[in-house]
Coordinates of C-alpha atoms and ligand atoms in Angstrom, one line a residue:
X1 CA -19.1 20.8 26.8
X2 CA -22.0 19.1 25.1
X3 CA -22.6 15.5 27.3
X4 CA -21.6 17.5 30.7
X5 CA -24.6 19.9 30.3
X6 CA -26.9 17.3 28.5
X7 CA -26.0 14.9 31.2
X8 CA -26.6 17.6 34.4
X9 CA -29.7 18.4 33.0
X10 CA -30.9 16.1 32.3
X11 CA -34.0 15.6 34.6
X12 CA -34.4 11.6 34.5
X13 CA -30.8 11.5 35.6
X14 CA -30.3 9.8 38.1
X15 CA -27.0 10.9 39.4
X16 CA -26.3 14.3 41.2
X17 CA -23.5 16.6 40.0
X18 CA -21.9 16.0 42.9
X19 CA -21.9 12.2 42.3
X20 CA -20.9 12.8 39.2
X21 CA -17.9 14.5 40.0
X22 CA -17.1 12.2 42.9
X23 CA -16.7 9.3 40.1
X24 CA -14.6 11.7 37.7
X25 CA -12.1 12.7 40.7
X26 CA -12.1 9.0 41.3
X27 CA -10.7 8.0 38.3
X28 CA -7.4 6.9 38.4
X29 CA -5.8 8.7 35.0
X30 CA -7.3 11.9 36.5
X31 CA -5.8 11.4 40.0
X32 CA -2.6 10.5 38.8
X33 CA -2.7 13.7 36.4
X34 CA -3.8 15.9 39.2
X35 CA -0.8 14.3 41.3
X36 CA 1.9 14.9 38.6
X37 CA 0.8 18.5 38.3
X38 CA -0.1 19.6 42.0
X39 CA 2.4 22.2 42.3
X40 CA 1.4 23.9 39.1
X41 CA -3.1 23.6 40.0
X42 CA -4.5 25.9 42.6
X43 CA -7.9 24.8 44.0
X44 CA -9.4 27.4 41.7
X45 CA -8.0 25.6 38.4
X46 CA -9.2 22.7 39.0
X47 CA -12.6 23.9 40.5
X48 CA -12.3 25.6 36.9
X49 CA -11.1 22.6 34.7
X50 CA -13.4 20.0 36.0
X51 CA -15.4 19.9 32.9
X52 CA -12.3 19.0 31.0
X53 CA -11.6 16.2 33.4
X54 CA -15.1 15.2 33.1
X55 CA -14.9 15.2 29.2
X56 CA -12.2 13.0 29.8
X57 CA -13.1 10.4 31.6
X58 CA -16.8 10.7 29.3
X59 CA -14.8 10.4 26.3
X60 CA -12.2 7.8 27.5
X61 CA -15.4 5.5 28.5
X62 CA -16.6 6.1 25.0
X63 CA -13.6 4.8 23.3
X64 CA -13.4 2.3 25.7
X65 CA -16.5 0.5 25.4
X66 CA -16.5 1.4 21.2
X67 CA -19.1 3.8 20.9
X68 CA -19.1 6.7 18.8
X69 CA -16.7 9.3 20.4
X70 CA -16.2 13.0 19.6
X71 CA -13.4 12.0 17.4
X72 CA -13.6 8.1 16.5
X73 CA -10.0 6.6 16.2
X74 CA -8.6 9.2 18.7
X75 CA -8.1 9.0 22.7
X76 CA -8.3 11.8 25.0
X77 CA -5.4 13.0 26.8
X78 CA -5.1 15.1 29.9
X79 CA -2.4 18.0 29.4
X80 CA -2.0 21.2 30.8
X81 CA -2.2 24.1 28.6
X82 CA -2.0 27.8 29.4
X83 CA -1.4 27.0 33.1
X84 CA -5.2 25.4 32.7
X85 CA -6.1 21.4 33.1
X86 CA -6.7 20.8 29.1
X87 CA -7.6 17.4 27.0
X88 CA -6.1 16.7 23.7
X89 CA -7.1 13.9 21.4
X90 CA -4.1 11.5 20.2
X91 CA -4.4 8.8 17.8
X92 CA -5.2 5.4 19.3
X93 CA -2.7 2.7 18.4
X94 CA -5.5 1.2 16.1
X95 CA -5.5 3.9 14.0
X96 CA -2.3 4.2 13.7
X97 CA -1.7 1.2 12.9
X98 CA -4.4 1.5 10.3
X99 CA -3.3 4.4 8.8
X100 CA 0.6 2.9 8.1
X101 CA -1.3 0.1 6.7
X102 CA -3.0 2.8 4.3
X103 CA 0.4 4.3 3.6
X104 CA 1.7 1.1 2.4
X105 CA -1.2 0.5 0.2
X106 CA -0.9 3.9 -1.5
X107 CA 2.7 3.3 -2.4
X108 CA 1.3 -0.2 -4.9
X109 CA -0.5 1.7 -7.6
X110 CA -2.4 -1.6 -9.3
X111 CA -3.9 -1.6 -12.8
X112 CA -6.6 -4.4 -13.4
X113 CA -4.3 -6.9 -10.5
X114 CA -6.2 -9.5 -8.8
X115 CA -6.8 -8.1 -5.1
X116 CA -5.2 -11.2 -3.6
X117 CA -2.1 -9.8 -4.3
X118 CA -2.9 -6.5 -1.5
X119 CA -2.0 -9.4 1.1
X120 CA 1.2 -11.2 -0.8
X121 CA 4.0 -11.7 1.5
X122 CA 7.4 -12.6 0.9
X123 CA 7.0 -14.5 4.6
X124 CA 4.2 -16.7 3.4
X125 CA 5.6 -17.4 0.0
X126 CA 6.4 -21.5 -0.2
X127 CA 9.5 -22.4 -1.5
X128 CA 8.6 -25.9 -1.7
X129 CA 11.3 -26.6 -4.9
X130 CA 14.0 -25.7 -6.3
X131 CA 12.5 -23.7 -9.2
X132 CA 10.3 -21.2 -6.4
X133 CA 13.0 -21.0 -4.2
X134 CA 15.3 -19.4 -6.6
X135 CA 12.8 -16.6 -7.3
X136 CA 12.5 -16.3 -3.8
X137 CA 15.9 -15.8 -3.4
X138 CA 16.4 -13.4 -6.1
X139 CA 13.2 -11.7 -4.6
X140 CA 14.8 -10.9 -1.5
X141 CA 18.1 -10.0 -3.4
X142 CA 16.8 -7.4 -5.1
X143 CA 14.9 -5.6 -2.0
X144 CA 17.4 -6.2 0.3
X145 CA 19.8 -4.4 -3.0
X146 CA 18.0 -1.7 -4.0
X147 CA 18.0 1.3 -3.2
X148 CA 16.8 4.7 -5.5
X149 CA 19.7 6.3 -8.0
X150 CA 21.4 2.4 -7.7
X151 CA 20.0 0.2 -10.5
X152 CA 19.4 -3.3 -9.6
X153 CA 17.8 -5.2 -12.6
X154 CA 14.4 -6.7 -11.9
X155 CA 13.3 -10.3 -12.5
X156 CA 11.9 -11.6 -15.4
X157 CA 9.8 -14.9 -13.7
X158 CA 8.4 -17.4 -16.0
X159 CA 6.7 -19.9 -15.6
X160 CA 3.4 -21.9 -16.7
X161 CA -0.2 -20.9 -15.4
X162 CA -0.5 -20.8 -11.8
X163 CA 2.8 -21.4 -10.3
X164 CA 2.9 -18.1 -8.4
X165 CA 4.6 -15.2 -10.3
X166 CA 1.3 -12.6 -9.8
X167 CA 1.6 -13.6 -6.1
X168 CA 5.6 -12.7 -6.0
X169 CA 5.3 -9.9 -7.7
X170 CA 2.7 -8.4 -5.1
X171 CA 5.1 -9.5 -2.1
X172 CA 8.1 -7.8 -3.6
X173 CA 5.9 -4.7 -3.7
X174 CA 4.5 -4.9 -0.3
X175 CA 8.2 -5.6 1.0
X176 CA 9.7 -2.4 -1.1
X177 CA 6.3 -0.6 0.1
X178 CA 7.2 -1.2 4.0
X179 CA 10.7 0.4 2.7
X180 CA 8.6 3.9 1.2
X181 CA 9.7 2.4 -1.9
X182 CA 6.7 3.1 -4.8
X183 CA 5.9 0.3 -7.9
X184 CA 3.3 0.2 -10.1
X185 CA 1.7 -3.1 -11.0
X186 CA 0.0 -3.6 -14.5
X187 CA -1.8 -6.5 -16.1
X188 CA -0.3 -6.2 -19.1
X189 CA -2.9 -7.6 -21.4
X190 CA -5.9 -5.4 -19.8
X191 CA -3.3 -2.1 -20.1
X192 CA -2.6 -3.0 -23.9
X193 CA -6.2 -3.1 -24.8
X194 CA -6.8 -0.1 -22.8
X195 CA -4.0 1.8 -24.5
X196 CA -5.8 0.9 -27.8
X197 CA -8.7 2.9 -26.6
X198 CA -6.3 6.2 -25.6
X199 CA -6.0 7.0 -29.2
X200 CA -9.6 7.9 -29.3
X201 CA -9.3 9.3 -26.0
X202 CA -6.3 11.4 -27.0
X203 CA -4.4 10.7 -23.9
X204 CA -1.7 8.3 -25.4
X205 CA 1.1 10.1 -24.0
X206 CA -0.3 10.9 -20.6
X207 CA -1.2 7.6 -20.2
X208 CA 2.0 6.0 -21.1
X209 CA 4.3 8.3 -19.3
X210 CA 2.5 7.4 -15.8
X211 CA 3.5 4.4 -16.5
X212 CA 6.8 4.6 -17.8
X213 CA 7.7 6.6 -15.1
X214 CA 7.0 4.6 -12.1
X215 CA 10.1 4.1 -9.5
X216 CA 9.7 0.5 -10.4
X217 CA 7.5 -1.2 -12.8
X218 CA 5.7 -4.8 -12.9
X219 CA 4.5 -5.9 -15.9
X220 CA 2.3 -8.6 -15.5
X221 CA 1.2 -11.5 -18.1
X222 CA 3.5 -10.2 -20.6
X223 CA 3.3 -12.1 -24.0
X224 CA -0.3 -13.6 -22.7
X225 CA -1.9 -11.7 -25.5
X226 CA -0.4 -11.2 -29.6
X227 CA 1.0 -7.5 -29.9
X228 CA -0.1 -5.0 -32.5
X229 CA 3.2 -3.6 -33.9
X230 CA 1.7 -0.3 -32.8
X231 CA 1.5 -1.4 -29.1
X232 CA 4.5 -3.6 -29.3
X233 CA 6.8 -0.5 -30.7
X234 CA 5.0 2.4 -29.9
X235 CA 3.4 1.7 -25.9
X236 CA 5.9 -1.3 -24.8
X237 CA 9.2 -0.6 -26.9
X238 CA 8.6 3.4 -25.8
X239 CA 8.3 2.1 -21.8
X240 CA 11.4 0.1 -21.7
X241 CA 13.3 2.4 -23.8
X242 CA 12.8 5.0 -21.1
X243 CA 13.7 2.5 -18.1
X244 CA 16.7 1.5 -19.7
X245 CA 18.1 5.1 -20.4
X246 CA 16.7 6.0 -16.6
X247 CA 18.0 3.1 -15.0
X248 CA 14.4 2.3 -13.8
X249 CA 14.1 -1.2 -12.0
X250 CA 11.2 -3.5 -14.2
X251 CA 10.0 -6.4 -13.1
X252 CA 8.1 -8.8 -15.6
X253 CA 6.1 -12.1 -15.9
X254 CA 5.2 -14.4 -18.3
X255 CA 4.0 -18.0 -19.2
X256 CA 6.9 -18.2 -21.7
X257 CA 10.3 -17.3 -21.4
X258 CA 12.6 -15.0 -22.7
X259 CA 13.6 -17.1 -25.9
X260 CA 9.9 -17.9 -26.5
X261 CA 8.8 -14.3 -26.1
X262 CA 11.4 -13.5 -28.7
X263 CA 9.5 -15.9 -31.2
X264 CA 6.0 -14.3 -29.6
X265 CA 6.9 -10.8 -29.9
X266 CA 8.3 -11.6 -33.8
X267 CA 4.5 -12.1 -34.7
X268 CA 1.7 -9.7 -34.8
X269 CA -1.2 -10.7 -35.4
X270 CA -1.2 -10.9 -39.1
X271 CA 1.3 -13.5 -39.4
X272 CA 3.7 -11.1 -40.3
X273 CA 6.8 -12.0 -38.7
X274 CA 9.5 -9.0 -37.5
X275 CA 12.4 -10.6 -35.8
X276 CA 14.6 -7.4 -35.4
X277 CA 12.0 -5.4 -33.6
X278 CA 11.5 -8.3 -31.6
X279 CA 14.9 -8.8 -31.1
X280 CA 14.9 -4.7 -29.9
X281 CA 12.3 -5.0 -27.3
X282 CA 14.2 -8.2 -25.9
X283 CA 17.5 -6.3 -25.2
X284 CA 15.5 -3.8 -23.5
X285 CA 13.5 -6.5 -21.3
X286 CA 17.3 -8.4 -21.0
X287 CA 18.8 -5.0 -19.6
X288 CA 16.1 -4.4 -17.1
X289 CA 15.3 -7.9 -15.7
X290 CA 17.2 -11.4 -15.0
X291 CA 15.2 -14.5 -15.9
X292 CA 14.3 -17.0 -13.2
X293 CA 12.1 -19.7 -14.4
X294 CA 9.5 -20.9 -11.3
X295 CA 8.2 -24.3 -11.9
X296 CA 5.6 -26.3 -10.2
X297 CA 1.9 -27.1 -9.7
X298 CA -0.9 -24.8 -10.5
X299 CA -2.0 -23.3 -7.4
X300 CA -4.9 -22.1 -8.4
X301 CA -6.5 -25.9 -8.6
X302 CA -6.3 -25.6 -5.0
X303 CA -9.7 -25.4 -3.4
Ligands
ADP401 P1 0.6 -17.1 -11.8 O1 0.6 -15.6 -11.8 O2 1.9 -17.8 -11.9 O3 -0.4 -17.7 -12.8 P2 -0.6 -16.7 -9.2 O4 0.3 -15.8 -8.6 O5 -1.9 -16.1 -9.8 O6 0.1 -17.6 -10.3 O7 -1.0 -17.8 -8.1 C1 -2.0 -18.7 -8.3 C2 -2.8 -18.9 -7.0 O8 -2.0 -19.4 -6.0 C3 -3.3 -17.5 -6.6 O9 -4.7 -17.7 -6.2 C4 -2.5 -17.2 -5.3 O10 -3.3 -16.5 -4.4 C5 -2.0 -18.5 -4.9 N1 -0.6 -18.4 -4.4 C6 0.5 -18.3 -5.1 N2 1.6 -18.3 -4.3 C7 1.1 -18.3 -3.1 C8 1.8 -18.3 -1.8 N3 3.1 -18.3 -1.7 N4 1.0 -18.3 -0.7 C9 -0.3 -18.3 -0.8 N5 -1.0 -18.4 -2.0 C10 -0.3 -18.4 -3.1
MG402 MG1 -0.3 -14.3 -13.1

């Protein structure tokens, strides 16, 4: 064991093996493990295992005092093995915590979200009127409701510039993420012009079936930005024809609601006007979501 042999000869050292050992046998977690198992050591064993117990009680100083450890994020453990003393290395509760934390993380996929959202909480959320306290409440509905093979339509929130709807959107997906329930977040705008650019990058379909796929879906911003009737029919229309025949929870957002993002979707951009396809993609959005309008100040002027 590397420090023991470093440390014993080390010729500046100032402490004797014998001292040495007299501190390790002194330790209380290695008296109290030499106590539980005294009918199982002979003198011999632990004349043979008293490196171990000295890597021990090295190792748990280490991670004690923060310094770089054999294994960082790990504790040693005393534990007979083979009839032998032994030390095994268990996650501290640090990295354990970390590493659930990570978990949870992994299970909101995020495309071109603002990272504030990593940190949304339903807990935190204000319900300071009427209008946020109804998509609260449907919020919490809908994670306490679902569960995967039972469909439970998402929410549609609307709602002018800064009221909250990116922020409650991330806190439904941390809550369904602490339930091992996986969604996938998109900026809408940002994914439409990046779907522009798959053509050239011939991954269209790849690209749009990740997407359409996900347990549950967020679309964020929709209507923000005017729809080619390519990316309107042939991206969006293709999505949420897919949720609605699998039964696939989506959640959206918008500035307008669902009567003015009929009128939106109507137009592409060269004022051509198509109501019926409009009118298509809305039944999809109105089979997958529920309105709830959220009204208030903008948050965002806060300092
Ligand atoms: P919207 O998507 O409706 O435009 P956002 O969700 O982006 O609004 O919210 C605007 C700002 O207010 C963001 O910076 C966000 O961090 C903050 N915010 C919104 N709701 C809350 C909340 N409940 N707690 C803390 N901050 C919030
Ligand atoms: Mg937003």
């Amino acid at each position: 064991m590397e420090p023991l042999r470093k440390l014993l000869k080390n010729q500046n050292s100032e402490k004797t093996t014998e001292q040495i050992f007299s501190e390790v046998f002194a330790d209380q977690d290695v008296k109290a493990f030499l106590n539980t198992n005294r009918d199982r050591l002979t003198d011999e064993d632990i004349q043979r295992g008293r490196s171990k117990l000295y890597e021990y009680v090295h190792e748990k100083h280490l991670a004690q005092n923060g310094a770089p450890s054999v294994a960082p994020g790990y504790t040693p453990r005393l534990v007979m093995s083979a009839g032998q003393i032994d030390v095994t290395y268990v996650p501290t509760a640090q990295l354990l915590k970390q590493q659930a934390l990570q978990a949870k993380q992994r299970r909101v996929s995020k495309r071109y979200m603002p990272k504030f959202i990593e940190h949304a909480t339903l807990d935190d959320y204000y319900t300071n009127n009427e209008g946020r306290a109804a998509a609260l409440n449907a919020a919490v509905k809908f994670v306490n409701g679902y569960s995967k093979g039972n469909f439970v339509p998402g929410i549609y929130l609307s709602g002018s510039f800064g009221v909250g709807k990116t922020y409650l959107l991330g806190a439904i997906a941390n809550e369904l993420a602490d339930q091992g329930v996986n969604s996938m977040l998109i900026h809408f705008p940002t994914f439409a012009v990046n779907m522009k650019g798959s053509i050239a990058r011939h991954t269209t379909e790849q690209e749009r079936d990740e997407v359409k796929q996900a347990p549950i879906l967020m679309l964020d911003d929709i209507g923000a930005d005017a729809l080619s009737p390519w990316l309107r029919d042939e991206v969006l229309g293709v999505i949420l024809e897919y949720r609605m025949q699998e039964e696939l929870p989506t959640f959206f957002s918008s500035n307008f609601s669902m009567d003015e993002l009929t009128d939106h979707l109507a137009q592409d951009n060269n004022g051509n006007s198509e109501p019926l396809k409009a009118q298509r993609i809305m039944e999809r959005i109105r089979f997958l979501s529920r309105e709830v309008r959220m009204v208030g100040p903008n948050l965002r002027t806060k300092g």
